[in-house]
Coordinates of C-alpha atoms and ligand atoms in Angstrom, one line a residue:
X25 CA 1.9 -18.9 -13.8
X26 CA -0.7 -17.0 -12.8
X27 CA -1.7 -15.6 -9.3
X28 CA -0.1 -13.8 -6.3
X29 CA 3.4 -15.9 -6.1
X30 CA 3.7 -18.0 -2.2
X31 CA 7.1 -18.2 -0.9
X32 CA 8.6 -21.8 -1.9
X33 CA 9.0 -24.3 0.5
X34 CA 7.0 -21.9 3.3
X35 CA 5.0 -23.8 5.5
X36 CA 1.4 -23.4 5.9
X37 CA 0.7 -20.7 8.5
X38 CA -0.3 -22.6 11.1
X39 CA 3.2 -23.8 11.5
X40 CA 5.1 -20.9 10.3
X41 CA 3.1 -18.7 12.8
X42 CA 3.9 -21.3 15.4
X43 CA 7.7 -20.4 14.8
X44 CA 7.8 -17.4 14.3
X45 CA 5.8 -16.8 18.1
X46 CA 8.7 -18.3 19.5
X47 CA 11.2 -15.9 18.2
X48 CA 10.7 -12.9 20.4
X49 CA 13.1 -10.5 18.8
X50 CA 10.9 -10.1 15.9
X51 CA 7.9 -10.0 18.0
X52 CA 9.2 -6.9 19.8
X53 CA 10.6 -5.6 16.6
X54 CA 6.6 -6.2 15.3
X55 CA 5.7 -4.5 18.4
X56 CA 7.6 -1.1 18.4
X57 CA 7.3 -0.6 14.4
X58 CA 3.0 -1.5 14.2
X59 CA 2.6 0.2 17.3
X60 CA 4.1 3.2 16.0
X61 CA 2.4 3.4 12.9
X62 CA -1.1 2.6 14.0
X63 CA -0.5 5.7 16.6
X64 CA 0.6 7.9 13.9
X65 CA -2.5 7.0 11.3
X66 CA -5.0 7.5 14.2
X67 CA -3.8 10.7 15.1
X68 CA -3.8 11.9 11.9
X69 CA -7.2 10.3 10.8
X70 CA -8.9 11.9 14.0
X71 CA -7.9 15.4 12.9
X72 CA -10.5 15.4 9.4
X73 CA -13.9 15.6 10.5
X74 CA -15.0 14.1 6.9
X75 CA -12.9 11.0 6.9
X76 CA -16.1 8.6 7.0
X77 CA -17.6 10.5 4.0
X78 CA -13.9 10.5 2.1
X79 CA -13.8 6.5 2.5
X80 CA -17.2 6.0 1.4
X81 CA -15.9 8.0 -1.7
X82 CA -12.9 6.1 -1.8
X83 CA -14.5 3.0 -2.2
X84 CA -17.7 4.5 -4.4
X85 CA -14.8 5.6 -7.3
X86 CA -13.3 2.2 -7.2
X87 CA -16.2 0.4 -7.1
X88 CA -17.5 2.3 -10.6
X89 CA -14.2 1.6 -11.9
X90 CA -14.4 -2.2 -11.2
X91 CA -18.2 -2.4 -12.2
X92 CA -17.1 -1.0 -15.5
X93 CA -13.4 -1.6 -15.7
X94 CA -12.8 -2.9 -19.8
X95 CA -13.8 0.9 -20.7
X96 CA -12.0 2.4 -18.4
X97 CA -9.0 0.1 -19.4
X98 CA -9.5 0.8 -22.9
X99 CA -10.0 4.4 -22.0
X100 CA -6.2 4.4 -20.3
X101 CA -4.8 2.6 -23.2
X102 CA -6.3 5.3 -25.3
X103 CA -5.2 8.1 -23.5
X104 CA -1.4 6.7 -22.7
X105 CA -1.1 6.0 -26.2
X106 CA -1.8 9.4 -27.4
X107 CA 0.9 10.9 -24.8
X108 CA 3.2 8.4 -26.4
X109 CA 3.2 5.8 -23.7
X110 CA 3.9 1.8 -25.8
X111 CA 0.9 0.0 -24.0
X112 CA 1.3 -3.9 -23.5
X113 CA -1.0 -6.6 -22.1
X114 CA -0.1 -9.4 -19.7
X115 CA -2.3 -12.1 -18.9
X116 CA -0.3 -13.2 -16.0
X117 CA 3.2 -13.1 -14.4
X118 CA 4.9 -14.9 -17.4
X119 CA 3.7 -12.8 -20.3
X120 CA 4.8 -9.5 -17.9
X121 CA 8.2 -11.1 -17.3
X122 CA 8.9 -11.5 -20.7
X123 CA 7.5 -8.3 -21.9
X124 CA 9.9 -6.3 -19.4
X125 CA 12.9 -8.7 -20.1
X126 CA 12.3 -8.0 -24.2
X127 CA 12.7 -4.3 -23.8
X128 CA 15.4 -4.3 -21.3
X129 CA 17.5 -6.5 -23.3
X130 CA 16.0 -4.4 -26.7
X131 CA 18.5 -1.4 -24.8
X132 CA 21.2 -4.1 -24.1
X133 CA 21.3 -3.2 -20.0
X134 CA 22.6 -5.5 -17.8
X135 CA 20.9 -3.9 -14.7
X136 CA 18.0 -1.5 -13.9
X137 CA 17.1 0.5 -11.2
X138 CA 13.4 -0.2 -9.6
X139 CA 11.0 1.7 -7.6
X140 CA 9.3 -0.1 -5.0
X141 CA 6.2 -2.0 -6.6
X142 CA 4.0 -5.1 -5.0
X143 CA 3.0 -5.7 -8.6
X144 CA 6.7 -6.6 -9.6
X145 CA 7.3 -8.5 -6.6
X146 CA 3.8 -10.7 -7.1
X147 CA 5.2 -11.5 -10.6
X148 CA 8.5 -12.5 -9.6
X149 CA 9.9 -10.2 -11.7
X150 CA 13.9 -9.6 -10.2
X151 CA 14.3 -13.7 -10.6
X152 CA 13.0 -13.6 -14.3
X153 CA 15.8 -10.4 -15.1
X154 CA 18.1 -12.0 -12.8
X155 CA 17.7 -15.3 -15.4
X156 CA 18.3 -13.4 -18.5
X157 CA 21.4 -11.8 -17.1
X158 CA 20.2 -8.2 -15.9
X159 CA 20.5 -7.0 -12.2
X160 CA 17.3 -5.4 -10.6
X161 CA 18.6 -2.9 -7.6
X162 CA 16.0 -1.9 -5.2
X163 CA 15.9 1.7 -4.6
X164 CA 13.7 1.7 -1.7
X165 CA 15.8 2.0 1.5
X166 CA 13.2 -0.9 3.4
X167 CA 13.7 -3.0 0.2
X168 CA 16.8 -2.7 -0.1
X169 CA 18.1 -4.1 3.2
X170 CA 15.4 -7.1 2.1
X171 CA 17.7 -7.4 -1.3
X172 CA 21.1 -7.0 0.3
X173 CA 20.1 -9.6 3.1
X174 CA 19.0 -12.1 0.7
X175 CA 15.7 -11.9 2.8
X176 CA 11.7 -12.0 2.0
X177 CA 9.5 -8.9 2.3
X178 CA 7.2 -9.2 5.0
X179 CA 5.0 -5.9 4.9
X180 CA 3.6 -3.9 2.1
X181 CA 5.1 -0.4 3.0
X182 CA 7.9 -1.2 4.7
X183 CA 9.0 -4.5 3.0
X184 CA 11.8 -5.0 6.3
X185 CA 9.5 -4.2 9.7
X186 CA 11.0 -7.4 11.1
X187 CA 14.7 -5.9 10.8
X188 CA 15.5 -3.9 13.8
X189 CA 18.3 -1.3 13.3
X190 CA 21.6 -3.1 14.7
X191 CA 20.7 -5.8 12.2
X192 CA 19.9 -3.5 9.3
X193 CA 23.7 -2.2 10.2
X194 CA 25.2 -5.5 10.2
X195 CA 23.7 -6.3 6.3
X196 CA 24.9 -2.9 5.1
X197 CA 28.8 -3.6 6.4
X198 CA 28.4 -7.5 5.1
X199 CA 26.5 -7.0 1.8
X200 CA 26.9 -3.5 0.5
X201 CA 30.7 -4.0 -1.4
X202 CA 29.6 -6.6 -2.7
X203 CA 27.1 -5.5 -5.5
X204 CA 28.6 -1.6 -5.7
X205 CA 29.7 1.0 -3.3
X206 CA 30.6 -0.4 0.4
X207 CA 29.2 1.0 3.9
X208 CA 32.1 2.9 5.6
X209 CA 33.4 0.4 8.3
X210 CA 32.8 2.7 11.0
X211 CA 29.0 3.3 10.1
X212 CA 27.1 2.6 13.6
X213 CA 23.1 2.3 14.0
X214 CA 22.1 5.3 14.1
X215 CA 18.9 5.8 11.6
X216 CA 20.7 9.2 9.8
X217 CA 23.8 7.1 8.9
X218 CA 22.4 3.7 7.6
X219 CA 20.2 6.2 5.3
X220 CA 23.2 7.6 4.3
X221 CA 24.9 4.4 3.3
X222 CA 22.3 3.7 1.5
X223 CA 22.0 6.9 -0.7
X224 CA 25.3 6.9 -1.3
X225 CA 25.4 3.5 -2.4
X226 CA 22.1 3.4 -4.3
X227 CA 23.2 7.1 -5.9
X228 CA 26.2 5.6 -8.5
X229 CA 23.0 3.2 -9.7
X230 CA 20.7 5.7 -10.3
X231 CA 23.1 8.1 -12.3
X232 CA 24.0 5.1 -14.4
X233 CA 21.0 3.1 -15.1
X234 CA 19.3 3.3 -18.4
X235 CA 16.2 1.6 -17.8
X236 CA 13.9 1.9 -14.7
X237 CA 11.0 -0.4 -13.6
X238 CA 8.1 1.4 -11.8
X239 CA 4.7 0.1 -10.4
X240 CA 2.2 3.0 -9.7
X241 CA -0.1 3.7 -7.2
X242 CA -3.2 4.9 -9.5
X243 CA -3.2 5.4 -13.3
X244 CA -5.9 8.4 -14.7
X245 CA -8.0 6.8 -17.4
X246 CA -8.9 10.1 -18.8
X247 CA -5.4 11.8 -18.7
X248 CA -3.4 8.6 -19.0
X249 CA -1.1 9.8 -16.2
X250 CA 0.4 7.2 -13.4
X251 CA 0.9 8.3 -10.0
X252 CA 3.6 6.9 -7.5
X253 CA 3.5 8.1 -4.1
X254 CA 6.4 7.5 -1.7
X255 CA 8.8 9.3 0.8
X256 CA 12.3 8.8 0.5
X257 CA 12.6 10.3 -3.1
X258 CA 14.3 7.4 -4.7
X259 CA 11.0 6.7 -7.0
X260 CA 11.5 10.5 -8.5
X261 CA 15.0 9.9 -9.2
X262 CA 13.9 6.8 -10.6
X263 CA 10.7 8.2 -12.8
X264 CA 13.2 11.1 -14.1
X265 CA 16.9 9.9 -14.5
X266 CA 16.6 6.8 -16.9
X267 CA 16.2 7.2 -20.5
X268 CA 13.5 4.4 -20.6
X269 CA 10.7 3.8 -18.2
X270 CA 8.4 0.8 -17.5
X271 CA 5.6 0.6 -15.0
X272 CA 4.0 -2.7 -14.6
X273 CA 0.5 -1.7 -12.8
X274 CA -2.6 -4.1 -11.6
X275 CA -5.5 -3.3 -14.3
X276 CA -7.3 -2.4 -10.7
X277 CA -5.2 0.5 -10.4
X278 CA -7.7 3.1 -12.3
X279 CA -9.1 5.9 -11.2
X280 CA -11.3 7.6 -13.9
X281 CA -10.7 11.4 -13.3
X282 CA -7.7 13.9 -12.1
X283 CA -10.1 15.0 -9.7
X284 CA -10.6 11.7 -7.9
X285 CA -7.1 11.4 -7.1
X286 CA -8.2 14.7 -4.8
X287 CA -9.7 11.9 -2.3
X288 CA -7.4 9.2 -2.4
X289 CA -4.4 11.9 -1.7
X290 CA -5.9 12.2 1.5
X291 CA -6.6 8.6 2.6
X292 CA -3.3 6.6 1.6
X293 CA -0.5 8.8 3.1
X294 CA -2.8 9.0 6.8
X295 CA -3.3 5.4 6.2
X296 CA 0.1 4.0 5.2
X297 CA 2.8 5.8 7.4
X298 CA 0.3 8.0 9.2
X299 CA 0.9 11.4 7.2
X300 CA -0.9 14.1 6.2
X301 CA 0.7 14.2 3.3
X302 CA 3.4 11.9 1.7
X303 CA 6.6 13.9 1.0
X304 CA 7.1 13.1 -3.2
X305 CA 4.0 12.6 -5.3
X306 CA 5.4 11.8 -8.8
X307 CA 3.0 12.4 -11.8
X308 CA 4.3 11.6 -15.5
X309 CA 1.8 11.7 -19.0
X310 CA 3.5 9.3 -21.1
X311 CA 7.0 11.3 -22.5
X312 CA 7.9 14.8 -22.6
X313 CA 10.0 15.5 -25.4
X314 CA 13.6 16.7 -23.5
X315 CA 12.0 15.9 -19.7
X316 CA 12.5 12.3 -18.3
X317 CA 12.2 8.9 -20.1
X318 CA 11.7 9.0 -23.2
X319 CA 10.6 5.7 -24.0
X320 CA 7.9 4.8 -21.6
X321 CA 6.1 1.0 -21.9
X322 CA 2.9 0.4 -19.8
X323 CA 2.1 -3.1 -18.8
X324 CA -1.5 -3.4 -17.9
X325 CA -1.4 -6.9 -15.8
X326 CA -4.1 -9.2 -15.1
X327 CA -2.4 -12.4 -13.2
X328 CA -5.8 -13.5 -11.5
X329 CA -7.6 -10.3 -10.8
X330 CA -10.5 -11.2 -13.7
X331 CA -11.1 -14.3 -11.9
X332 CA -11.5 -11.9 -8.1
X333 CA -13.7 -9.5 -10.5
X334 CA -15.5 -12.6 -11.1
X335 CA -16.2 -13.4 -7.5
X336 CA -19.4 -11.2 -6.2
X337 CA -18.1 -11.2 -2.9
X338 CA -14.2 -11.1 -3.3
X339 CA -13.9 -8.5 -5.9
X340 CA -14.0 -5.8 -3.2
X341 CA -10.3 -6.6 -2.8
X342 CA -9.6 -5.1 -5.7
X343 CA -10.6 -1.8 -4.0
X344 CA -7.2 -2.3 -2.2
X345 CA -4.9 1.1 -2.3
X346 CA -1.6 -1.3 -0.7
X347 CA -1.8 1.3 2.4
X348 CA -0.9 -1.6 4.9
X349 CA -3.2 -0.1 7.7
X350 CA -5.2 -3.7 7.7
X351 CA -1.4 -5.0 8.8
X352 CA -0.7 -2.8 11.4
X353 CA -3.4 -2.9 13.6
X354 CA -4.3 -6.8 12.8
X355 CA -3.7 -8.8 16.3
X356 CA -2.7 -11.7 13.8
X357 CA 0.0 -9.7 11.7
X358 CA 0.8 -8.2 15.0
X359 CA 2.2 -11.3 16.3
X360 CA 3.7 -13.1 13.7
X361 CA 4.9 -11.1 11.1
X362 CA 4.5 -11.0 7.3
X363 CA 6.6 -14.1 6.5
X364 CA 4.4 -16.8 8.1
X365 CA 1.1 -15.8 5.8
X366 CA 4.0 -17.0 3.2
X367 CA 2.9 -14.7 0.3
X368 CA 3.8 -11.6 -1.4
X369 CA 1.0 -10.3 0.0
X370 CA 0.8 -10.2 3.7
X371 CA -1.7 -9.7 6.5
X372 CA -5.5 -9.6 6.5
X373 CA -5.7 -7.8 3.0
X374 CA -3.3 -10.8 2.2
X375 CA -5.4 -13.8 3.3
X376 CA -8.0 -12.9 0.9
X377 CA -5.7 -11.8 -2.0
X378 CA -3.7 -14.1 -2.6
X379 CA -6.0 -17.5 -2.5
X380 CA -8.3 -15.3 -4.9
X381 CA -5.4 -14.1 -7.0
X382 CA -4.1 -18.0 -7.1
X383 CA -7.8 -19.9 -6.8
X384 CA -8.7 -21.9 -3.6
X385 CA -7.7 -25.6 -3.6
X386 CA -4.4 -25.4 -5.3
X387 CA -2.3 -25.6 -2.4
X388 CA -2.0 -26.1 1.6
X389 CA -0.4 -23.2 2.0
X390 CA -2.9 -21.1 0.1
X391 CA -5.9 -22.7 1.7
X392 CA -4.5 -21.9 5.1
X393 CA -4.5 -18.1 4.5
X394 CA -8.6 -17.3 4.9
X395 CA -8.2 -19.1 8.7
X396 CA -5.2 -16.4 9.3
X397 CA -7.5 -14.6 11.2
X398 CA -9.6 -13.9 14.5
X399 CA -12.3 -12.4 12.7
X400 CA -12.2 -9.1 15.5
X401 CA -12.7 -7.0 12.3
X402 CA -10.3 -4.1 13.0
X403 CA -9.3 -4.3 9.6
X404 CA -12.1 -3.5 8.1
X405 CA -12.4 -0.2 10.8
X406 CA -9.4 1.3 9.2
X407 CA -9.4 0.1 5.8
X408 CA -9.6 3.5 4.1
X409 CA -11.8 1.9 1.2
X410 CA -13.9 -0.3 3.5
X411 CA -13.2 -3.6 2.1
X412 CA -15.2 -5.7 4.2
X413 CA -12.3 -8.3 5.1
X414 CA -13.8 -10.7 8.0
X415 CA -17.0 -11.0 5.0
X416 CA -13.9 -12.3 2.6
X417 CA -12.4 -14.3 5.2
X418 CA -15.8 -16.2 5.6
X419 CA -16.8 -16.6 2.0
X420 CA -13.2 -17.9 1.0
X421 CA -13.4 -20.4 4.1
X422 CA -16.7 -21.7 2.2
X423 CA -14.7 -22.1 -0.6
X424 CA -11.9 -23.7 1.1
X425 CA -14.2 -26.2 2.2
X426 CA -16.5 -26.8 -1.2
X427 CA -12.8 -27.4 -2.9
X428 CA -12.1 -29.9 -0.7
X429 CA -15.3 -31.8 -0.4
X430 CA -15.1 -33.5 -3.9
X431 CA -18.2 -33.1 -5.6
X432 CA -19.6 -35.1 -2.2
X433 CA -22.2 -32.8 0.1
X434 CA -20.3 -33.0 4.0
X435 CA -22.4 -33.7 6.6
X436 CA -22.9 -30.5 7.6
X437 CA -24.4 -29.4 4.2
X438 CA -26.6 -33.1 3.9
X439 CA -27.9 -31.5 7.6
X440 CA -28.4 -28.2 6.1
X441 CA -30.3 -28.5 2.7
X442 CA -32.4 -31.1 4.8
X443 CA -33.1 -28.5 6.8
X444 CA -34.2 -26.1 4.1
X445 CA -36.3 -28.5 2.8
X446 CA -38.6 -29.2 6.1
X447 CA -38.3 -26.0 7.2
X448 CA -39.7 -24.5 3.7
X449 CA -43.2 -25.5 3.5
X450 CA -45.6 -25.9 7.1
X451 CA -46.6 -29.5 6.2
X452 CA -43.3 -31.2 6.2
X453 CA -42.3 -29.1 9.4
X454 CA -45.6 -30.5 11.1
X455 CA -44.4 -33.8 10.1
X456 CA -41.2 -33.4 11.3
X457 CA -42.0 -32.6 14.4
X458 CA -44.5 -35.3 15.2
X459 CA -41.4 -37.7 14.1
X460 CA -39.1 -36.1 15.9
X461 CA -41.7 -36.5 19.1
X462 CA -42.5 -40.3 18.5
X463 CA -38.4 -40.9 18.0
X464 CA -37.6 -38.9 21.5
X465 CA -40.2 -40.7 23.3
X466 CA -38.4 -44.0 21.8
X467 CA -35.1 -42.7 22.2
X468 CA -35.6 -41.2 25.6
X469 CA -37.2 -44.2 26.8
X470 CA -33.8 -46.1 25.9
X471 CA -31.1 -43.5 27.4
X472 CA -30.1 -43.0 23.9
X473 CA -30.6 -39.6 23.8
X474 CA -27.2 -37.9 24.7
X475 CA -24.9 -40.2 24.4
X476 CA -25.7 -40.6 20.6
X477 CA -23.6 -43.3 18.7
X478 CA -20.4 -42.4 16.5
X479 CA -19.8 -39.6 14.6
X480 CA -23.6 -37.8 15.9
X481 CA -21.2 -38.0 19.6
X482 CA -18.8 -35.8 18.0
X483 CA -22.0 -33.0 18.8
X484 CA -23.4 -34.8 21.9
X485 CA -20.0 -35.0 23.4
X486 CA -19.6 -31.2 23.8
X487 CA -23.4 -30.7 24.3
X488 CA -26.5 -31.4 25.4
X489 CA -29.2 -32.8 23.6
X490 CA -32.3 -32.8 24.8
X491 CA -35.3 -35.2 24.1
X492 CA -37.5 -33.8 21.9
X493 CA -40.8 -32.4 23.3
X494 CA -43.6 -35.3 23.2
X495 CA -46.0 -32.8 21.7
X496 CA -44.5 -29.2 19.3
X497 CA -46.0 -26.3 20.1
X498 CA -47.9 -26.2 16.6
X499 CA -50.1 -29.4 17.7
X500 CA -50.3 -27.9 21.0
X501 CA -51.6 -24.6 19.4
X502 CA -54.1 -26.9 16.9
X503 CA -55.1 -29.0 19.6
X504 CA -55.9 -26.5 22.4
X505 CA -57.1 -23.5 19.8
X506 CA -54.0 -21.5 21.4
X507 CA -55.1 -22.7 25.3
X508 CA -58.8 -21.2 24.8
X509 CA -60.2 -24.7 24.8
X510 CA -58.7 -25.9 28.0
X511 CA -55.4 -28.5 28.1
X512 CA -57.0 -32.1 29.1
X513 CA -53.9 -34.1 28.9
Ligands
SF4_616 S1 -7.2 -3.8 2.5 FE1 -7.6 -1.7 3.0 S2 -6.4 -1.4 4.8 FE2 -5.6 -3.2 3.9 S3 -3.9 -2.5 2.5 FE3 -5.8 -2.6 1.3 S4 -6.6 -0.5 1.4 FE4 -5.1 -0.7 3.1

């Protein structure tokens, strides 16, 4: 398999988004938690005076990265290797699978603990350990009530947005004893106690597990060191406890020098949950002999983004940082949550990502993902690494429409290369126009002209259309030297 994984048996949006308008808890529970978010991130983007020059830097470093990304991959693998990191390649989600399944069961585990990664989740990878018999336990307090309540994520950052609290309470108390340490049956709603349920239950994991999954937010080519931002401090007990660690990153993830992380430190925690600063900023150069892991495997993973490299418009996606800020303040998202786009990948950044990631015309569902979208463009305002996303939309809709036209030019296109071809030399133009005169005198003459027959009235019906003029203003203009030599007719 390759490409972003859909959710099976979603429907297309159209009709999931239809459903999900009519359920109004989660539309206020979408209401309160993007409307505090997008408050937070512009208060805190308002206070830097330089935060157009830092995104245009941003998105400069990525874009040298992607326009010379195999040296900079082989440069990581380089560098990893000789801090004693074991680098693999995966093509797609398959090859990954199997590569993290080999070493868990290599270290006979039954379970491991994870930090919160979209790579992992785009390759599916809790079903494939759940297949070979090992347990995956989300550490991450908003994925966690996702796992517990046998749910779907439905935002990047906080994977549960849709769950307000009182329901976040009633998975703990149902789901909790089930799978390790139960919620104490007088635990009420209040935010500091459901946090504590969950570090006490998720605290007996993480002093047992052996083996830990990680993604990372940004890998240094030259240093070989990942970096994994996050707040709750579950992906430092993660990155440090186990004796083996393996990170599964996006080959996009690169930045080429320590010193560029300097700029993309400040845009993601101001962009994602609207910090200055995130609270735990996790750095680890392949093993320290007697300090953390000491195994650690890096699985560079392709699963479609060659193919987005490959697409001169698209491959700005792959600028992407997973900050979520596209989500929050999309009118779209706003409405209908992350399940109805029906992809790991939700939102604006997710209607272009996914039908790259999994290629246009393979499916309804994917199809439907580029029409997600008003086109206002407020993504594209906050997007820290200005990926142009309504410019995506457009292009993929193209493509939408090219897949489905098999190999036969639409009407529209017949129309608009016919075009091209009069309007691209003065001759055929002239001609054109003297037709198009004689044929609206005719056609005037006869009333045909607006009410044309079937499918031209599919136009006419909405419109008017006018008889052509009898004479164009270029015979006009030949005929009357520009109205110097008087107009006799
Ligand atoms: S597209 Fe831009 S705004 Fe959206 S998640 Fe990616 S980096 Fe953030």
């Amino acid at each position: 398999m390759s490409g972003a994984a859909t959710f099976l048996g979603m429907p297309a949006f159209p009709i999931a988004a239809r459903e999900a308008l009519a359920d109004s808890q989660l539309r206020r529970n979408l209401r309160h938690a993007t409307g505090t978010i997008r408050t937070k991130r512009a208060n805190v983007v308002e206070e830097l005076d330089d935060w157009e020059p830092l995104r245009l830097a941003a998105a400069a470093v990525k874009d040298d990265v992607l326009a010379d990304l195999p040296r900079y991959l082989e440069q990581l693998e380089e560098s990893l290797t000789k801090a004693g990191a074991t680098v693999h390649w995966a093509r797609d989600a398959a090859e990954a699978n199997q590569i993290v399944v080999a070493i868990a069961r290599r270290h006979q585990v039954d379970e491991v603990v994870k930090v919160k990664s979209m790579a992992t989740v785009e390759i599916e990878l809790n079903a494939a350990l759940e297949a070979a018999g090992i347990s995956a336990w989300e550490t991450d307090l908003a994925e966690l009530i996702v796992q517990l309540g046998n749910d779907l994520p439905s935002h990047i950052l906080v994977p549960a947005i849709h769950r307000n609290r009182s329901e976040v309470r009633e998975i703990f108390l149902r789901e909790m004893g089930k799978v390790g340490m139960p919620a104490d049956a007088d635990l009420t709603d209040e935010p500091a106690e459901l946090a504590g349920a969950a570090r006490r239950h998720l605290r007996e994991k993480f002093l047992r597990a052996k083996v830990a999954v990680s993604g990372a937010n940004f890998a240094v080519a030259d240093t070989g060191t990942l970096v994994v931002v996050e707040s709750e401090g579950n992906g430092r007990m993660c990155l440090t406890l186990p004796e083996v660690l393996i990170s599964v990153i996006g080959i996009e993830k690169i930045v080429p020098t320590w010193s560029d992380l300097e700029v993309f430190l400040q845009i993601l925690p101001r962009s994602s949950t609207g910090e200055r600063m995130n609270p735990y900023t996790s750095t680890w150069t392949g093993v320290t002999p007697g300090d953390g892991p000491q195994e650690v495997h890096v699985v560079l993973l392709d699963n479609g983004r060659t193919k987005v490299l490959a697409d001169e418009v698209g491959r700005q996606a792959l600028r992407c940082i997973r900050c979520s800020a596209c989500l929050n303040i999309c009118p779209v998202y706003e409405r209908t949550g992350g399940h109805a786009y029906g992809s790991v990948y939700p939102g604006p950044i997710g209607a272009i990502l996914t039908p790259m990631l999994r290629g246009v015309g393979t499916d309804e569902a994917t199809d439907a993902l580029p029409y997600a979208s008003s086109l206002c463009g407020a993504c594209f305002v906050v997007c820290p690494v200005r990926i142009d996303i309504p410019e995506v939309l457009v292009h993929l809709r193209g493509e939408v429409v090219d897949a489905h036209r098999g190999g036969v030019p639409g009407a529209l296109q017949a129309a608009m290369s016919g075009a091209a071809w009069t309007f691209g030399r003065g001759s055929r133009l002239g001609l054109a126009q003297r037709l198009a005169g004689l044929s609206g005198r005719v056609l005037g003459r006869r009333g045909v002209i607006g009410r044309m027959p079937a499918p031209m009235n599919r136009w006419t019906d909405a419109r008017d259309a006018p008889a052509p003029p009898r004479e164009s203003f270029r015979a006009w203009w030949s005929r009357t030297g520009g109205g110097r030599r008087g107009d006799s007719r």
